[in-house]
Structure formats: C-alpha cells, structure tokens
CSV table of C-alpha atoms and ligand atoms in Angstrom, one decimal:
chain,number,residue,atom,x,y,z
A,17,MET,CA,0.0,0.0,0.0
A,18,SER,CA,1.5,3.4,-1.0
A,19,VAL,CA,-0.1,5.2,1.9
A,20,CYS,CA,-0.2,4.2,5.6
A,21,PHE,CA,-1.6,5.9,8.6
A,22,ASN,CA,0.6,5.5,11.7
A,23,ASP,CA,-1.3,6.3,14.9
A,24,ARG,CA,1.6,5.6,17.3
A,25,TYR,CA,1.7,9.2,18.6
A,26,LEU,CA,-2.0,9.5,18.9
A,27,ARG,CA,-2.5,6.7,21.3
A,28,ASP,CA,-1.8,8.8,24.4
A,29,PHE,CA,-4.7,11.1,23.3
A,30,VAL,CA,-7.4,8.7,22.1
A,31,ALA,CA,-8.2,5.4,23.8
A,32,PRO,CA,-9.0,2.2,21.8
A,33,HIS,CA,-12.6,2.1,23.1
A,34,GLU,CA,-13.2,5.5,21.6
A,35,LEU,CA,-12.3,4.2,18.2
A,36,ASP,CA,-14.4,1.1,18.9
A,37,TYR,CA,-17.5,3.2,19.7
A,38,LEU,CA,-17.0,5.0,16.4
A,39,ALA,CA,-16.5,1.9,14.2
A,40,PRO,CA,-20.3,1.3,13.5
A,41,GLN,CA,-20.7,4.9,12.5
A,42,VAL,CA,-17.8,4.6,10.1
A,43,ARG,CA,-19.2,1.5,8.7
A,44,LEU,CA,-22.6,3.2,8.1
A,45,ALA,CA,-20.8,6.1,6.4
A,46,HIS,CA,-18.9,3.6,4.3
A,47,ASP,CA,-22.1,1.7,3.3
A,48,GLN,CA,-23.9,4.9,2.4
A,49,LEU,CA,-21.0,6.2,0.3
A,50,HIS,CA,-20.5,2.9,-1.5
A,51,GLY,CA,-24.2,2.2,-1.8
A,52,GLY,CA,-24.8,5.7,-3.2
A,53,SER,CA,-27.3,6.8,-0.5
A,54,CYS,CA,-25.1,9.3,1.3
A,55,VAL,CA,-25.9,13.0,1.6
A,56,GLY,CA,-24.6,14.7,-1.5
A,57,ASN,CA,-24.8,11.5,-3.5
A,58,ASP,CA,-24.9,13.4,-6.8
A,59,PHE,CA,-21.2,14.1,-6.4
A,60,ILE,CA,-19.6,10.8,-5.6
A,61,GLY,CA,-18.3,10.0,-9.0
A,62,TRP,CA,-14.7,10.3,-7.6
A,63,VAL,CA,-15.2,7.1,-5.5
A,64,THR,CA,-14.8,4.9,-8.6
A,65,LEU,CA,-13.0,7.3,-10.9
A,66,PRO,CA,-9.5,5.7,-10.7
A,67,ALA,CA,-11.0,2.6,-12.5
A,68,ASP,CA,-14.1,4.0,-14.1
A,69,TYR,CA,-12.9,6.9,-16.3
A,70,ASP,CA,-13.5,7.7,-20.0
A,71,LYS,CA,-10.7,5.9,-21.7
A,72,GLU,CA,-11.2,7.7,-25.0
A,73,GLU,CA,-10.9,11.1,-23.3
A,74,TYR,CA,-7.9,9.8,-21.3
A,75,ALA,CA,-6.1,9.0,-24.6
A,76,ARG,CA,-7.1,12.5,-26.0
A,77,ILE,CA,-5.6,14.1,-22.9
A,78,LYS,CA,-2.3,12.3,-23.4
A,79,ALA,CA,-2.3,13.3,-27.1
A,80,ALA,CA,-3.2,16.9,-26.3
A,81,ALA,CA,-0.4,17.1,-23.7
A,82,ALA,CA,2.1,15.8,-26.2
A,83,ARG,CA,0.9,18.4,-28.8
A,84,ILE,CA,1.2,21.2,-26.2
A,85,ARG,CA,4.7,20.1,-25.2
A,86,GLN,CA,5.7,20.1,-28.8
A,87,GLN,CA,4.0,23.4,-29.9
A,88,SER,CA,4.5,25.6,-26.8
A,89,LYS,CA,7.1,26.7,-24.3
A,90,ILE,CA,4.4,27.8,-21.9
A,91,LEU,CA,1.0,26.4,-20.9
A,92,VAL,CA,-1.2,28.9,-19.1
A,93,VAL,CA,-3.7,27.0,-17.0
A,94,ILE,CA,-6.6,29.2,-16.2
A,95,GLY,CA,-8.9,28.1,-13.3
A,96,ILE,CA,-9.6,28.7,-9.6
A,97,GLY,CA,-10.3,26.5,-6.5
A,98,GLY,CA,-10.9,23.0,-7.5
A,99,SER,CA,-10.3,23.9,-11.1
A,100,TYR,CA,-6.6,24.6,-10.5
A,101,LEU,CA,-5.3,23.7,-7.1
A,102,GLY,CA,-5.0,19.9,-7.6
A,103,ALA,CA,-3.0,20.3,-10.8
A,104,ARG,CA,-0.7,22.8,-9.4
A,105,ALA,CA,-0.2,20.8,-6.2
A,106,ALA,CA,0.5,17.6,-8.2
A,107,ILE,CA,3.0,19.2,-10.5
A,108,GLU,CA,4.9,20.8,-7.6
A,109,PHE,CA,4.8,17.6,-5.6
A,110,LEU,CA,6.2,15.6,-8.4
A,111,HIS,CA,8.8,18.0,-9.8
A,112,GLY,CA,9.7,20.0,-6.7
A,113,ALA,CA,9.7,23.5,-5.4
A,114,PHE,CA,11.7,24.8,-8.4
A,115,THR,CA,9.5,23.1,-11.0
A,116,THR,CA,9.1,26.0,-13.4
A,117,ALA,CA,12.7,27.1,-13.3
A,118,LEU,CA,13.9,23.5,-13.8
A,119,ALA,CA,11.5,22.9,-16.7
A,120,ASP,CA,12.6,26.2,-18.3
A,121,LYS,CA,16.2,25.2,-17.9
A,122,ALA,CA,15.6,21.9,-19.5
A,123,GLY,CA,13.9,23.5,-22.4
A,124,GLU,CA,10.6,21.9,-21.5
A,125,THR,CA,7.1,23.3,-21.5
A,126,VAL,CA,6.6,25.4,-18.3
A,127,VAL,CA,3.1,25.4,-16.7
A,128,TYR,CA,1.9,28.7,-15.2
A,129,PHE,CA,-1.4,29.3,-13.5
A,130,ALA,CA,-3.8,32.3,-14.1
A,131,GLY,CA,-7.3,33.1,-13.2
A,132,ASN,CA,-6.8,32.0,-9.5
A,133,ASN,CA,-6.8,35.6,-8.2
A,134,LEU,CA,-7.8,39.1,-9.1
A,135,SER,CA,-4.3,40.7,-9.0
A,136,GLY,CA,-3.5,42.9,-12.0
A,137,SER,CA,0.2,42.8,-11.2
A,138,TYR,CA,0.2,39.0,-11.1
A,139,LEU,CA,-1.4,38.9,-14.5
A,140,ARG,CA,0.9,41.6,-15.9
A,141,ASP,CA,3.9,39.7,-14.8
A,142,LEU,CA,2.6,36.5,-16.4
A,143,LEU,CA,1.9,38.3,-19.6
A,144,THR,CA,5.5,39.5,-19.5
A,145,LEU,CA,6.7,35.9,-19.1
A,146,CYS,CA,4.7,34.9,-22.2
A,147,GLU,CA,6.2,37.7,-24.4
A,148,GLY,CA,8.1,36.3,-27.3
A,149,LYS,CA,7.3,32.6,-26.3
A,150,ASP,CA,5.0,30.2,-28.0
A,151,PHE,CA,2.2,29.4,-25.6
A,152,SER,CA,-1.1,27.5,-25.2
A,153,VAL,CA,-4.0,27.9,-22.8
A,154,ASN,CA,-6.0,25.4,-20.9
A,155,VAL,CA,-9.0,27.1,-19.4
A,156,ILE,CA,-10.8,25.0,-16.7
A,157,SER,CA,-14.2,26.0,-15.3
A,158,LYS,CA,-17.0,23.6,-14.7
A,159,SER,CA,-19.7,26.3,-14.5
A,160,GLY,CA,-17.9,28.5,-17.1
A,161,THR,CA,-19.2,31.5,-15.2
A,162,THR,CA,-16.6,32.0,-12.5
A,163,THR,CA,-15.3,35.6,-12.6
A,164,GLU,CA,-11.6,35.1,-12.0
A,165,PRO,CA,-10.9,32.5,-14.8
A,166,ALA,CA,-13.4,34.1,-17.2
A,167,LEU,CA,-11.6,37.4,-17.0
A,168,ALA,CA,-8.2,35.9,-17.4
A,169,PHE,CA,-9.4,33.8,-20.3
A,170,ARG,CA,-10.6,36.9,-22.0
A,171,ILE,CA,-7.2,38.4,-21.9
A,172,PHE,CA,-5.2,35.3,-22.9
A,173,ARG,CA,-7.7,34.4,-25.7
A,174,GLU,CA,-7.3,37.9,-27.1
A,175,LEU,CA,-3.5,37.7,-26.8
A,176,LEU,CA,-3.4,34.3,-28.6
A,177,GLU,CA,-5.6,35.6,-31.4
A,178,LYS,CA,-3.5,38.7,-31.8
A,179,LYS,CA,-0.3,36.6,-31.9
A,180,TYR,CA,-1.4,33.7,-34.1
A,181,GLY,CA,-4.5,34.9,-35.8
A,182,LYS,CA,-8.0,33.5,-34.9
A,183,GLU,CA,-7.6,30.4,-37.0
A,184,ARG,CA,-4.2,29.2,-35.6
A,185,ALA,CA,-5.1,30.3,-32.1
A,186,ARG,CA,-7.9,27.7,-32.1
A,187,SER,CA,-5.4,24.9,-31.9
A,188,ARG,CA,-3.8,26.4,-28.8
A,189,ILE,CA,-6.9,26.7,-26.7
A,190,TYR,CA,-8.1,23.7,-24.7
A,191,CYS,CA,-11.3,24.0,-22.6
A,192,THR,CA,-12.1,21.8,-19.6
A,193,THR,CA,-15.7,22.3,-18.7
A,194,ASP,CA,-19.2,20.8,-18.4
A,195,ARG,CA,-20.1,18.1,-20.8
A,196,ALA,CA,-23.1,19.9,-22.3
A,197,LYS,CA,-23.9,23.3,-20.8
A,198,GLY,CA,-22.4,26.6,-19.7
A,199,PRO,CA,-20.9,29.6,-21.5
A,200,LEU,CA,-17.5,28.1,-21.9
A,201,LYS,CA,-18.9,24.9,-23.5
A,202,SER,CA,-21.0,27.1,-25.9
A,203,LEU,CA,-17.9,29.2,-26.8
A,204,ALA,CA,-15.7,26.1,-27.3
A,205,ASP,CA,-18.3,24.5,-29.5
A,206,ARG,CA,-18.8,27.6,-31.6
A,207,GLU,CA,-15.0,28.3,-32.0
A,208,GLY,CA,-14.0,24.6,-32.4
A,209,TYR,CA,-11.7,24.4,-29.4
A,210,GLU,CA,-10.8,21.0,-28.1
A,211,THR,CA,-12.8,20.2,-25.0
A,212,PHE,CA,-12.4,18.0,-22.0
A,213,VAL,CA,-15.1,17.2,-19.5
A,214,VAL,CA,-15.5,18.0,-15.8
A,215,PRO,CA,-17.8,15.0,-14.9
A,216,ASP,CA,-21.3,15.9,-13.7
A,217,ASP,CA,-20.9,13.8,-10.6
A,218,ILE,CA,-17.5,15.2,-9.5
A,219,GLY,CA,-17.2,18.5,-7.6
A,220,GLY,CA,-14.2,20.8,-8.2
A,221,ARG,CA,-12.1,19.8,-5.2
A,222,TYR,CA,-12.5,16.1,-5.9
A,223,SER,CA,-11.6,16.5,-9.6
A,224,VAL,CA,-7.9,16.4,-9.8
A,225,LEU,CA,-7.9,12.8,-11.3
A,226,SER,CA,-10.2,13.9,-14.1
A,227,ALA,CA,-9.3,16.0,-17.1
A,228,VAL,CA,-9.2,19.0,-14.7
A,229,GLY,CA,-5.9,17.8,-13.3
A,230,LEU,CA,-4.7,15.3,-15.8
A,231,LEU,CA,-4.0,17.6,-18.7
A,232,PRO,CA,-1.8,20.1,-16.9
A,233,ILE,CA,-0.1,17.3,-15.0
A,234,ALA,CA,0.6,15.4,-18.2
A,235,VAL,CA,2.0,18.6,-19.9
A,236,ALA,CA,4.4,18.9,-17.0
A,237,GLY,CA,5.8,15.5,-18.0
A,238,ALA,CA,4.2,13.2,-15.4
A,239,ASP,CA,3.3,9.5,-16.0
A,240,LEU,CA,-0.5,9.5,-15.9
A,241,ASP,CA,-0.8,5.7,-16.0
A,242,ALA,CA,1.3,5.5,-12.8
A,243,LEU,CA,-0.8,8.2,-11.1
A,244,MET,CA,-4.1,6.5,-11.9
A,245,ALA,CA,-2.6,3.1,-10.9
A,246,GLY,CA,-1.6,4.5,-7.5
A,247,ALA,CA,-5.1,5.9,-7.0
A,248,ALA,CA,-6.7,2.7,-8.1
A,249,GLU,CA,-4.6,0.8,-5.6
A,250,MET,CA,-5.7,3.1,-2.8
A,251,MET,CA,-9.3,2.8,-4.0
A,252,GLU,CA,-9.0,-1.0,-3.4
A,253,ALA,CA,-7.2,-0.6,-0.1
A,254,THR,CA,-9.9,1.7,1.2
A,255,ARG,CA,-12.8,-0.5,0.2
A,256,ASP,CA,-12.7,-2.2,3.5
A,257,PRO,CA,-15.5,-0.9,5.8
A,258,ASP,CA,-13.6,-2.1,8.9
A,259,LEU,CA,-12.0,0.9,10.8
A,260,ALA,CA,-9.3,-1.4,12.1
A,261,HIS,CA,-8.0,-2.1,8.6
A,262,ASN,CA,-8.8,1.0,6.5
A,263,PRO,CA,-6.1,3.7,6.8
A,264,ALA,CA,-8.2,6.5,5.4
A,265,TYR,CA,-11.1,5.7,7.8
A,266,ARG,CA,-8.6,5.5,10.8
A,267,TYR,CA,-7.3,8.9,9.9
A,268,ALA,CA,-10.9,10.3,9.6
A,269,ALA,CA,-11.9,8.7,12.9
A,270,TYR,CA,-9.0,10.1,14.8
A,271,ARG,CA,-9.5,13.6,13.5
A,272,HIS,CA,-13.2,13.3,14.4
A,273,LEU,CA,-12.4,12.2,17.9
A,274,LEU,CA,-9.8,14.9,18.4
A,275,GLY,CA,-12.4,17.4,17.3
A,276,MET,CA,-14.8,16.1,19.8
A,277,LYS,CA,-12.1,16.5,22.5
A,278,GLY,CA,-12.0,20.2,21.7
A,279,LYS,CA,-9.2,20.4,19.1
A,280,GLN,CA,-10.1,23.1,16.6
A,281,VAL,CA,-7.3,23.0,14.1
A,282,GLU,CA,-5.7,20.3,12.1
A,283,LEU,CA,-2.1,21.3,11.2
A,284,LEU,CA,-0.9,19.3,8.2
A,285,ALA,CA,2.9,19.3,8.5
A,286,CYS,CA,5.5,18.1,6.0
A,287,HIS,CA,9.3,18.3,6.0
A,288,GLU,CA,9.4,18.5,2.2
A,289,PRO,CA,9.0,22.0,0.5
A,290,ALA,CA,7.6,20.3,-2.6
A,291,PHE,CA,4.5,19.5,-0.5
A,292,GLN,CA,3.5,23.1,0.0
A,293,LEU,CA,0.8,23.2,-2.7
A,294,MET,CA,-0.5,19.7,-1.8
A,295,ALA,CA,-1.1,21.3,1.7
A,296,GLU,CA,-3.1,24.0,0.0
A,297,TRP,CA,-5.1,21.4,-1.9
A,298,TYR,CA,-5.8,19.5,1.3
A,299,LYS,CA,-6.9,22.8,2.9
A,300,GLN,CA,-9.4,23.3,0.2
A,301,LEU,CA,-10.6,19.7,0.3
A,302,PHE,CA,-11.3,19.6,4.0
A,303,GLY,CA,-12.1,23.3,4.5
A,304,GLU,CA,-14.7,23.5,1.8
A,305,SER,CA,-16.1,20.0,2.5
A,306,GLU,CA,-16.4,20.3,6.3
A,307,GLY,CA,-16.5,24.0,7.2
A,308,LYS,CA,-20.3,24.4,7.3
A,309,ASP,CA,-23.3,24.4,9.7
A,310,HIS,CA,-20.9,26.1,12.1
A,311,LYS,CA,-18.8,23.0,12.3
A,312,GLY,CA,-15.5,21.6,11.1
A,313,LEU,CA,-11.8,21.6,12.0
A,314,PHE,CA,-9.9,24.5,10.6
A,315,PRO,CA,-7.3,23.0,8.2
A,316,ALA,CA,-3.9,24.7,8.5
A,317,SER,CA,-0.5,23.7,7.2
A,318,VAL,CA,3.2,24.1,7.9
A,319,ILE,CA,6.4,23.1,6.1
A,320,PHE,CA,9.2,22.0,8.4
A,321,SER,CA,11.9,22.8,9.3
A,322,THR,CA,11.1,26.2,7.7
A,323,ASP,CA,8.1,26.9,9.9
A,324,LEU,CA,9.7,25.5,13.1
A,325,HIS,CA,11.4,28.9,13.1
A,326,SER,CA,8.1,30.8,12.8
A,327,MET,CA,5.2,28.6,14.1
A,328,GLY,CA,7.3,26.1,16.1
A,329,GLN,CA,7.0,28.1,19.3
A,330,PHE,CA,3.2,28.2,19.1
A,331,ILE,CA,2.9,24.5,18.2
A,332,GLN,CA,5.1,23.6,21.1
A,333,GLU,CA,3.8,25.9,23.8
A,334,GLY,CA,0.8,28.0,22.6
A,335,SER,CA,-2.9,27.4,23.1
A,336,ARG,CA,-3.6,23.6,23.0
A,337,LEU,CA,-6.1,24.0,20.2
A,338,LEU,CA,-4.5,21.9,17.5
A,339,PHE,CA,-3.4,18.5,16.6
A,340,GLU,CA,-0.8,17.7,13.9
A,341,THR,CA,-0.9,15.3,10.9
A,342,VAL,CA,2.6,14.8,9.6
A,343,VAL,CA,3.0,13.6,6.0
A,344,ASP,CA,6.2,11.6,6.1
A,345,ILE,CA,7.7,11.1,2.6
A,346,GLY,CA,10.3,8.4,2.3
A,347,ASP,CA,13.8,9.2,1.1
A,348,ASP,CA,13.6,10.3,-2.6
A,349,GLY,CA,17.2,9.2,-3.2
A,350,ALA,CA,18.3,12.8,-4.0
A,351,SER,CA,21.5,12.4,-2.1
A,352,VAL,CA,23.3,15.6,-0.9
A,353,PRO,CA,26.3,14.5,1.1
A,354,ILE,CA,27.7,16.7,3.9
A,355,GLY,CA,31.5,17.4,3.7
A,356,GLU,CA,34.2,17.9,6.3
A,357,ASP,CA,35.2,21.5,7.1
A,358,PRO,CA,38.9,21.5,8.3
A,359,GLU,CA,38.1,24.5,10.6
A,360,ASN,CA,34.8,23.2,11.7
A,361,VAL,CA,33.6,26.8,12.0
A,362,ASP,CA,30.0,25.9,12.4
A,363,GLY,CA,30.7,22.9,14.7
A,364,LEU,CA,28.9,20.6,12.4
A,365,ASN,CA,31.7,18.2,11.6
A,366,PHE,CA,29.9,15.5,13.5
A,367,LEU,CA,27.6,15.3,10.5
A,368,ALA,CA,30.5,15.0,7.9
A,369,GLY,CA,29.9,11.9,5.8
A,370,ARG,CA,26.2,12.0,6.5
A,371,ASP,CA,23.5,12.9,4.0
A,372,TYR,CA,20.9,15.6,4.0
A,373,ALA,CA,18.3,12.9,4.1
A,374,PHE,CA,19.7,11.6,7.4
A,375,VAL,CA,19.5,15.1,8.9
A,376,SER,CA,16.0,15.6,7.7
A,377,ARG,CA,14.9,12.2,9.1
A,378,LYS,CA,16.3,13.1,12.5
A,379,ALA,CA,14.6,16.5,12.4
A,380,LEU,CA,11.3,14.8,11.7
A,381,GLU,CA,11.7,12.3,14.5
A,382,GLY,CA,12.9,14.9,17.0
A,383,THR,CA,10.1,17.3,16.1
A,384,LEU,CA,7.4,14.6,16.5
A,385,LEU,CA,8.7,13.6,19.9
A,386,ALA,CA,8.9,17.3,21.0
A,387,HIS,CA,5.4,18.1,19.9
A,388,VAL,CA,3.9,15.0,21.4
A,389,SER,CA,5.6,15.8,24.7
A,390,GLY,CA,4.2,19.3,24.4
A,391,GLY,CA,0.7,17.9,24.4
A,392,VAL,CA,0.1,17.9,20.6
A,393,PRO,CA,-1.5,14.7,19.2
A,394,CYS,CA,0.4,13.7,16.1
A,395,GLY,CA,-0.8,11.3,13.4
A,396,VAL,CA,1.6,10.3,10.7
A,397,ILE,CA,0.6,9.6,7.0
A,398,GLU,CA,3.5,7.7,5.5
A,399,ILE,CA,4.2,7.5,1.8
A,400,PRO,CA,7.3,5.9,0.3
A,401,ASP,CA,8.4,8.7,-2.2
A,402,ARG,CA,7.2,11.5,-4.4
A,403,SER,CA,6.4,9.3,-7.4
A,404,GLU,CA,3.2,9.4,-9.4
A,405,ARG,CA,2.0,6.2,-7.9
A,406,SER,CA,2.4,7.5,-4.3
A,407,LEU,CA,0.7,10.8,-5.3
A,408,GLY,CA,-2.3,9.0,-6.8
A,409,GLY,CA,-2.6,7.0,-3.6
A,410,LEU,CA,-2.3,10.1,-1.4
A,411,ILE,CA,-4.9,12.0,-3.4
A,412,TYR,CA,-7.4,9.2,-3.1
A,413,PHE,CA,-6.6,8.6,0.5
A,414,PHE,CA,-7.4,12.2,1.4
A,415,GLU,CA,-10.6,12.3,-0.7
A,416,LYS,CA,-11.9,9.1,1.0
A,417,ALA,CA,-10.9,10.3,4.4
A,418,CYS,CA,-12.6,13.6,3.8
A,419,ALA,CA,-15.9,11.9,2.7
A,420,ILE,CA,-16.0,9.8,5.8
A,421,SER,CA,-14.9,12.6,8.1
A,422,GLY,CA,-17.7,14.8,6.7
A,423,ALA,CA,-20.2,12.1,7.2
A,424,LEU,CA,-19.1,11.6,10.8
A,425,LEU,CA,-19.5,15.3,11.3
A,426,GLY,CA,-22.9,15.3,9.8
A,427,VAL,CA,-22.3,17.8,7.0
A,428,ASN,CA,-22.6,17.5,3.2
A,429,PRO,CA,-19.0,17.2,2.1
A,430,TYR,CA,-19.8,18.0,-1.5
A,431,ASN,CA,-21.4,21.4,-1.5
A,432,GLN,CA,-20.0,24.9,-0.8
A,433,PRO,CA,-22.9,27.2,-0.2
A,434,GLY,CA,-20.8,29.7,1.7
A,435,VAL,CA,-18.7,30.6,-1.3
A,436,GLU,CA,-21.5,32.5,-2.8
A,437,SER,CA,-21.6,35.3,-0.3
A,438,TYR,CA,-18.5,37.1,-1.4
A,439,LYS,CA,-19.5,36.7,-5.1
A,440,ARG,CA,-22.8,38.3,-4.5
A,441,ASN,CA,-21.2,41.3,-2.8
A,442,MET,CA,-18.5,41.6,-5.4
A,443,PHE,CA,-21.0,41.5,-8.3
A,444,ALA,CA,-23.1,44.1,-6.6
A,445,LEU,CA,-20.2,46.4,-6.0
A,446,LEU,CA,-18.9,45.9,-9.5
A,447,GLY,CA,-22.3,47.1,-10.8
A,448,LYS,CA,-23.5,43.8,-12.4
A,449,PRO,CA,-27.0,44.2,-13.7
A,450,GLY,CA,-29.6,42.7,-11.4
A,451,TYR,CA,-27.7,43.5,-8.2
A,452,GLU,CA,-28.8,47.2,-7.9
A,453,SER,CA,-30.5,47.1,-4.5
A,454,LEU,CA,-27.7,45.1,-2.9
A,455,ARG,CA,-25.2,47.5,-4.3
A,456,GLY,CA,-27.0,50.4,-2.6
A,457,GLU,CA,-27.0,48.6,0.7
A,458,LEU,CA,-23.4,47.7,0.5
A,459,GLU,CA,-22.2,51.1,-0.6
A,460,ALA,CA,-24.1,52.7,2.3
A,461,LYS,CA,-22.3,50.3,4.7
A,462,LEU,CA,-18.9,51.1,3.1
A,463,ALA,CA,-19.6,54.9,3.4
A,464,ASP,CA,-20.6,54.6,7.1
B,1363,PA5,O1,-14.5,22.9,-5.3
B,1363,PA5,C1,-15.2,23.6,-5.9
B,1363,PA5,O2,-16.3,23.2,-6.4
B,1363,PA5,C2,-14.8,25.1,-6.2
B,1363,PA5,O3,-13.6,25.3,-5.7
B,1363,PA5,C3,-14.8,25.3,-7.7
B,1363,PA5,O4,-13.9,24.4,-8.3
B,1363,PA5,C4,-14.3,26.7,-8.0
B,1363,PA5,O5,-15.2,27.6,-7.4
B,1363,PA5,C5,-14.3,27.0,-9.5
B,1363,PA5,O6,-15.5,26.7,-10.1
B,1363,PA5,P1,-15.7,26.5,-11.7
B,1363,PA5,O7,-14.9,25.3,-12.1
B,1363,PA5,O8,-17.1,26.4,-11.9
B,1363,PA5,O9,-15.1,27.8,-12.3
C-alpha cells in the first residue's frame, strides 16, 4: 500500500474504546457512500474514478499534452479553486519547489497558472513571461461563469488571437468544462476548441484525477498511468469498511475524535517543501467540505523545518487547540552529502559523511517527539516517495478520508454554499445588472 496511517503518537490522546465506539458509524458512512445513498450522492463519481474513467478522453488528454509540449514553451492553465489547485499541487509535488525554473532550464514546457486571483500585477507579470514565447491555454471551469478565470481567459484568448490569428489560435486553446452546458462549453463548440469534461458527478475539489488535473499534470511531463494506478490501488485498499484495517477511515476517525475533544485546528505538516501546494489542496478539500453548519476543524499547514522557526513556538507551547498530521515522505534518493570542514567553524563536523536525508529524518523524529511531549497529538501519514504512484494513492486517501470525516461530522462534504456570499457582494459592488438594490445597501455600509 502506498499510503499508511501511523497512529503511534495518537494513542496517548485517544483510547482504543473511543475508536471502537465510532466503528459502527464509520461502517454506516462507508455503506452509504458505496451504496450511493449518502448525503450529496450526486457528487460521488470520484469514488470509482480511478478505474471508471472515460478511456477515449484519457487518450485524448495524453495526445493533447504531447501536442502542447511540442508546440508551446508555456502552458497557461486558467482556473480557480478545485479547477486549479490539484493540478498545481500535483506538479509541484512531483517536480519539486523549483519546478518552473527547472522545466525552463531543460527547455521543456513550463506550466503557469492564471485566473486564480484578481491581482492585476500577477497577470501583468505572467503576460511579460509569455512575451516572445509560444504558448497555449487550458481554461478550466465547470460552470464557465466564475469571474476570475473568465476574466483571465478573455485576456489570454485575445492575446493568442493577436499573436497567431484567430484560426491558428484555435489549436492552442483547450477547454475543460461541463459536458453539455455553460458559456465556456458554448464558446468552445462555436469556436471549435478541443474540450475535455469535468464530470457531472464530481465536484471541483475532488476532480484532480479527471481531465481537470490530468491535462496540466501530463503537460508537466508526469506519468498519468502510474498516477491513476496509484489511485486505483488506494481505492481498493480503502474499500474495507472495517475501521481497524482501513487507513483512510482510521485517519478520519482520529480527526473526528480529536475534534470532539476540543481540538479546533488540524495542522498538516510536512518536511518537504515540494509538498507546500499539496497542503493548499488539502486545505481546500477539507475546508470546503467540512466548514459548514458552524462545524469543522480549521485546516492549516506548515512546512518544516522552515516553519519550526516561525510557528514552532506556538505549536510547542501555545494554546492547545491543535493536533498535527505529519506527512512523512520516504527518502527520494536525492543524495546531498555533507562534507568535512577542516576548521569546523559551524561545529557541524559530527555530520560529515552523512547525507541531508539523514539530517531531515532526525529532524522529523525529533520534532514529532517534542510536539507529542508538548501535548500535541500527532498522526503520521506515510508515503514511500514523491512518485506518481504515491501521489495517486495520497490524493485518493485524502478524498476518501474527507468523505467519511464529513459524514461523521454530519455535513454534506460535496457542497460549498458559503462561497456564494463574497461573489454576490463583489458583483453588486462591480455594478453587475440585477444587483442594484444590494449595491446600494453595501455602498451605504462602506460609506458609514
Ligand atoms: O471545489 C469547488 O467546487 C470550487 O472550488 C470550484 O472548483 C471553483 O469555485 C471553480 O468553479 P468553476 O470550475 O465552476 O469555475
């Protein structure tokens, strides 16, 4: 199994009988999810996705990725939330914190992301990076109406048409959207852009293993077959309804019990900087799935040892409101040996002949023991490496855990009603027709 959940450092905080009491609820949540009768059952297509995906489209994704790699130095991926985070996270996980600089150095297609914010300077800088380079665009929006990606797509489409002419620009625009409806689908059909589908029964944050994530991930040079195989393996491994044997359910159960004991924050920690965006993806997955009905753990993240020098103090001795989930990634074989310094100025010659991986391992172990002794419950998710297979497994592991955790909490883990509030206010303040009375109300508040 590519993902294991180690509860060794949780046992002082949660007793076996507490897990035993929860086991029947976990089994019920499992049965409802697998039987299709759970709350939000319109959006559980991700459960079988690693085996049950459109093979024809999958082949088209690979072909499109090869074409993009051949025709463009840059792929601009336009999308927000679930329509971008997974792809970005996966690419950085697989290729490391310097992924764009390394791809550029190797003369490979660099993947940049747009439409995930409303910063003019971000967009201007990205446009500068595209100057003089061949580029393509993959716009991803299930609804086709989300403001941030729609605005960015306007700009990049115009740029492509100016650079290549309307006709040639067509072959550089790839749309990932609803199968049949929405403004993006209509535009793509009218203009003849190649389209890929965000499946009806899969919400944004569970969609990374669909075309939403797969096209950008493939353009970045990843092995999609291994990614899907890793996810399929985890799908099988988490089919067991028994809490004692299902690592995703064990993780979900512990986080639920820790929440019941008053913990308010889950801190996802990793000692690998390449994991930073995966932590962002996890935050969206759990935050958007569970943060509703005035319930849910607040998902936060840290990268160690970096953040031990900023958040370490709080974790060790601050308010006891959090527990930690450490993602422990096995040695990736990137050996960086430590040399001998004849003067031993830094006093670190006791490490001479050792490798960075050794230092990192000891830092992980030492930090775990320190945090546990400081009263922080620590669960450990273990994966062997940063391969596609492990990544596929980890994605599925988190999705499955999130579904069961949401069910234990009694929320619908597939909707996000709260996201609409800011949109309504923004549209009103921007003067969108139909929002006139709200606009007046909000402007009066702002003037107060
Ligand atoms: O998880 C979700 O559903 C959201 O984060 C959406 O993915 C995000 O709001 C973007 O929506 P759309 O793909 O419709 O542009």
